[in-house]
Tab-separated table of C-alpha atoms in Angstrom:
chain	number	residue	atom	x	y	z
A	1	UNK	CA	40.528	7.092	-17.835
A	2	UNK	CA	44.168	7.031	-16.656
A	3	UNK	CA	45.377	3.716	-15.272
A	4	UNK	CA	42.270	2.832	-13.273
A	5	UNK	CA	41.478	6.363	-12.083
A	6	UNK	CA	38.073	7.018	-13.680
A	7	UNK	CA	37.969	10.725	-12.774
A	8	UNK	CA	41.363	11.386	-14.399
A	9	UNK	CA	40.958	11.639	-18.176
A	10	UNK	CA	43.922	10.673	-20.321
A	11	UNK	CA	43.631	11.827	-23.945
A	12	UNK	CA	46.434	10.236	-25.957
A	13	UNK	CA	47.081	10.312	-29.717
A	14	UNK	CA	44.884	13.391	-30.203
A	15	UNK	CA	44.336	14.088	-33.883
A	16	UNK	CA	42.941	17.606	-34.142
A	17	UNK	CA	41.160	18.531	-37.360
A	18	UNK	CA	39.792	21.869	-36.128
A	19	UNK	CA	42.693	23.986	-37.396
A	20	UNK	CA	42.718	25.810	-34.050
A	21	UNK	CA	46.104	27.365	-33.177
A	22	UNK	CA	45.606	26.390	-29.529
A	23	UNK	CA	45.507	22.698	-30.526
A	24	UNK	CA	48.550	22.854	-32.828
A	25	UNK	CA	50.967	20.057	-31.954
A	26	UNK	CA	48.813	18.773	-29.095
A	27	UNK	CA	48.789	14.977	-28.924
A	28	UNK	CA	48.417	14.141	-25.225
A	29	UNK	CA	46.369	15.913	-22.516
A	30	UNK	CA	45.486	14.860	-18.975
A	31	UNK	CA	42.467	16.372	-17.235
A	32	UNK	CA	42.092	15.912	-13.500
A	33	UNK	CA	38.537	15.910	-12.053
A	34	UNK	CA	37.307	18.107	-14.905
A	35	UNK	CA	33.794	19.420	-15.358
A	36	UNK	CA	31.535	19.603	-18.387
A	37	UNK	CA	30.131	22.578	-20.287
A	38	UNK	CA	26.568	22.900	-21.471
A	39	UNK	CA	24.102	25.671	-22.184
A	40	UNK	CA	22.884	27.881	-25.003
A	41	UNK	CA	24.963	30.653	-26.541
A	42	UNK	CA	23.706	34.211	-26.836
A	43	UNK	CA	23.048	35.592	-30.317
A	44	UNK	CA	26.206	36.620	-32.147
A	45	UNK	CA	28.446	34.055	-30.439
A	46	UNK	CA	29.812	30.828	-31.886
A	47	UNK	CA	31.343	27.826	-30.160
A	48	UNK	CA	34.122	25.514	-31.299
A	49	UNK	CA	34.715	22.373	-29.234
A	50	UNK	CA	38.449	21.795	-28.783
A	51	UNK	CA	38.212	18.696	-26.589
A	52	UNK	CA	35.258	16.472	-25.686
A	53	UNK	CA	34.689	13.162	-23.970
A	54	UNK	CA	33.583	10.081	-25.835
A	55	UNK	CA	29.932	9.039	-25.639
A	56	UNK	CA	31.051	6.300	-23.224
A	57	UNK	CA	31.340	8.665	-20.276
A	58	UNK	CA	29.412	9.501	-17.137
A	59	UNK	CA	29.181	12.707	-15.123
A	60	UNK	CA	29.710	12.379	-11.378
A	61	UNK	CA	28.774	14.859	-8.689
A	62	UNK	CA	31.521	15.885	-6.260
A	63	UNK	CA	30.263	13.477	-3.574
A	64	UNK	CA	30.324	10.478	-5.945
A	65	UNK	CA	33.778	11.467	-7.259
A	66	UNK	CA	35.195	10.997	-3.736
A	67	UNK	CA	34.080	7.351	-3.615
A	68	UNK	CA	36.730	4.631	-3.963
A	69	UNK	CA	37.738	4.208	-7.582
A	70	UNK	CA	36.697	0.555	-7.595
A	71	UNK	CA	33.187	1.608	-6.550
A	72	UNK	CA	32.997	4.265	-9.283
A	73	UNK	CA	34.018	1.695	-11.894
A	74	UNK	CA	31.540	-0.844	-10.554
A	75	UNK	CA	28.629	1.646	-10.663
A	76	UNK	CA	29.604	3.127	-14.050
A	77	UNK	CA	26.718	3.691	-16.472
A	78	UNK	CA	27.398	5.596	-19.686
A	79	UNK	CA	25.368	8.783	-20.213
A	80	UNK	CA	25.638	8.081	-23.963
A	81	UNK	CA	26.438	11.721	-24.649
A	82	UNK	CA	29.561	13.638	-25.574
A	83	UNK	CA	30.606	16.194	-22.934
A	84	UNK	CA	32.384	19.398	-23.951
A	85	UNK	CA	35.556	19.780	-21.868
A	86	UNK	CA	37.421	22.626	-23.610
A	87	UNK	CA	35.674	25.125	-25.894
A	88	UNK	CA	36.427	28.421	-27.597
A	89	UNK	CA	33.617	31.007	-27.665
A	90	UNK	CA	33.977	33.691	-30.343
A	91	UNK	CA	32.015	36.791	-31.298
A	92	UNK	CA	30.864	40.101	-29.880
A	93	UNK	CA	30.147	39.688	-26.194
A	94	UNK	CA	27.187	41.568	-24.698
A	95	UNK	CA	27.630	43.686	-21.595
A	96	UNK	CA	26.372	42.315	-18.301
A	97	UNK	CA	25.288	45.913	-17.609
A	98	UNK	CA	23.693	47.277	-20.830
A	99	UNK	CA	22.185	50.212	-18.904
A	100	UNK	CA	25.553	51.268	-17.512
A	101	UNK	CA	27.361	50.371	-14.287
A	102	UNK	CA	25.123	49.115	-11.482
A	103	UNK	CA	23.957	51.843	-9.149
A	104	UNK	CA	25.474	51.816	-5.698
A	105	UNK	CA	23.025	51.771	-2.863
A	106	UNK	CA	23.474	54.951	-0.816
A	107	UNK	CA	23.478	52.907	2.401
A	108	UNK	CA	26.566	51.025	1.103
A	109	UNK	CA	28.474	54.309	0.809
A	110	UNK	CA	31.102	54.946	3.433
A	111	UNK	CA	31.054	58.113	5.498
A	112	UNK	CA	32.586	61.025	3.641
A	113	UNK	CA	31.740	59.703	0.131
A	114	UNK	CA	29.398	61.711	-2.052
A	115	UNK	CA	25.987	60.030	-1.831
A	116	UNK	CA	24.713	62.015	-4.829
A	117	UNK	CA	26.945	59.947	-7.160
A	118	UNK	CA	24.706	56.921	-6.570
A	119	UNK	CA	21.695	58.812	-7.952
A	120	UNK	CA	23.376	59.822	-11.242
A	121	UNK	CA	21.780	58.283	-14.358
A	122	UNK	CA	23.768	55.821	-16.471
A	123	UNK	CA	25.789	57.415	-19.290
A	124	UNK	CA	23.999	57.231	-22.653
A	125	UNK	CA	27.141	56.064	-24.418
A	126	UNK	CA	27.717	53.022	-22.186
A	127	UNK	CA	29.033	50.025	-24.113
A	128	UNK	CA	26.284	47.461	-24.856
A	129	UNK	CA	28.594	44.913	-26.523
A	130	UNK	CA	32.269	44.587	-27.350
A	131	UNK	CA	33.427	46.860	-30.158
A	132	UNK	CA	35.314	44.032	-31.908
A	133	UNK	CA	34.942	40.289	-32.029
A	134	UNK	CA	37.011	38.444	-29.461
A	135	UNK	CA	37.492	34.931	-28.114
A	136	UNK	CA	37.417	33.195	-24.764
A	137	UNK	CA	38.755	29.682	-24.174
A	138	UNK	CA	36.954	27.829	-21.381
A	139	UNK	CA	38.793	24.903	-19.788
A	140	UNK	CA	36.853	22.785	-17.281
A	141	UNK	CA	39.958	21.866	-15.289
A	142	UNK	CA	42.655	24.124	-13.844
A	143	UNK	CA	44.473	21.354	-11.965
A	144	UNK	CA	45.818	20.090	-15.304
A	145	UNK	CA	48.296	23.003	-15.281
A	146	UNK	CA	49.818	22.193	-11.879
A	147	UNK	CA	53.383	20.865	-12.038
A	148	UNK	CA	52.510	17.476	-10.549
A	149	UNK	CA	50.067	16.784	-13.384
A	150	UNK	CA	52.213	17.822	-16.340
A	151	UNK	CA	55.948	17.635	-15.560
A	152	UNK	CA	58.402	15.375	-13.765
A	153	UNK	CA	61.245	16.946	-11.788
A	154	UNK	CA	64.598	15.222	-11.388
A	155	UNK	CA	67.924	16.176	-9.873
A	156	UNK	CA	71.170	15.182	-11.525
A	157	UNK	CA	74.633	16.320	-10.424
A	158	UNK	CA	73.113	19.057	-8.287
A	159	UNK	CA	70.967	20.480	-11.077
A	160	UNK	CA	67.184	20.261	-11.448
A	161	UNK	CA	65.678	19.054	-14.699
A	162	UNK	CA	62.038	19.362	-15.664
A	163	UNK	CA	60.586	17.028	-18.288
A	164	UNK	CA	56.976	17.366	-19.518
A	165	UNK	CA	55.098	14.066	-19.699
A	166	UNK	CA	52.073	15.442	-21.592
A	167	UNK	CA	51.154	18.518	-23.651
A	168	UNK	CA	49.195	20.382	-20.950
A	169	UNK	CA	51.717	23.238	-20.704
A	170	UNK	CA	52.077	23.493	-24.485
A	171	UNK	CA	48.297	23.795	-24.714
A	172	UNK	CA	48.074	26.702	-22.235
A	173	UNK	CA	50.988	28.414	-24.001
A	174	UNK	CA	49.192	28.005	-27.344
A	175	UNK	CA	46.004	29.475	-25.848
A	176	UNK	CA	47.897	32.465	-24.429
A	177	UNK	CA	49.547	33.107	-27.805
A	178	UNK	CA	46.270	32.754	-29.688
A	179	UNK	CA	44.282	35.065	-27.423
A	180	UNK	CA	46.998	37.720	-27.180
A	181	UNK	CA	47.687	37.784	-30.918
A	182	UNK	CA	46.141	39.965	-33.610
A	183	UNK	CA	42.806	38.550	-34.874
A	184	UNK	CA	43.721	39.264	-38.525
A	185	UNK	CA	46.984	37.335	-38.249
A	186	UNK	CA	45.289	34.450	-36.418
A	187	UNK	CA	42.618	34.133	-39.134
A	188	UNK	CA	45.365	33.858	-41.767
A	189	UNK	CA	47.234	31.231	-39.744
A	190	UNK	CA	44.038	29.160	-39.282
A	191	UNK	CA	43.294	28.870	-43.010
A	192	UNK	CA	44.189	25.503	-44.487
A	193	UNK	CA	46.576	25.444	-47.415
A	194	UNK	CA	45.154	23.660	-50.474
């Protein structure tokens, strides 16, 4: 909770032990009206939680979140469960279309298009899952990357200065570097030195 705003989560003094490159150097994150992730993973996928709530938290629906903050605090009842807020999913992802691209309905075709294309069978060599392992980072809040929630802007002698007041932008930069880098190099960088 950030200064009496129960729907704004302020994570300070983060001590990450995961060894994840995306969390390197991250000590302070603010999440604004974030969601929560839950559900079962498909076979072949693994999950690493990068940021979670404490067990002293409560999920609110969007209607309740619009109530006055004093009312939210008054009605607070802990769910007594940890909520996943940022996770990394890793592995070989299955295709949403294992039998090939979905067939177009001939009535959806525009005049002049070949309606026989819709009747063609799916190619036998269509990709059923990704050829290599890959990762996806899921963040339950995109507002945290807006300027007003991560930097302060000041003017001095006609020049603009931007000063970050949390590590939100560093986090998204770390994620971009991690996901765009070579998997072999990332696995070396993640290993702890003894």
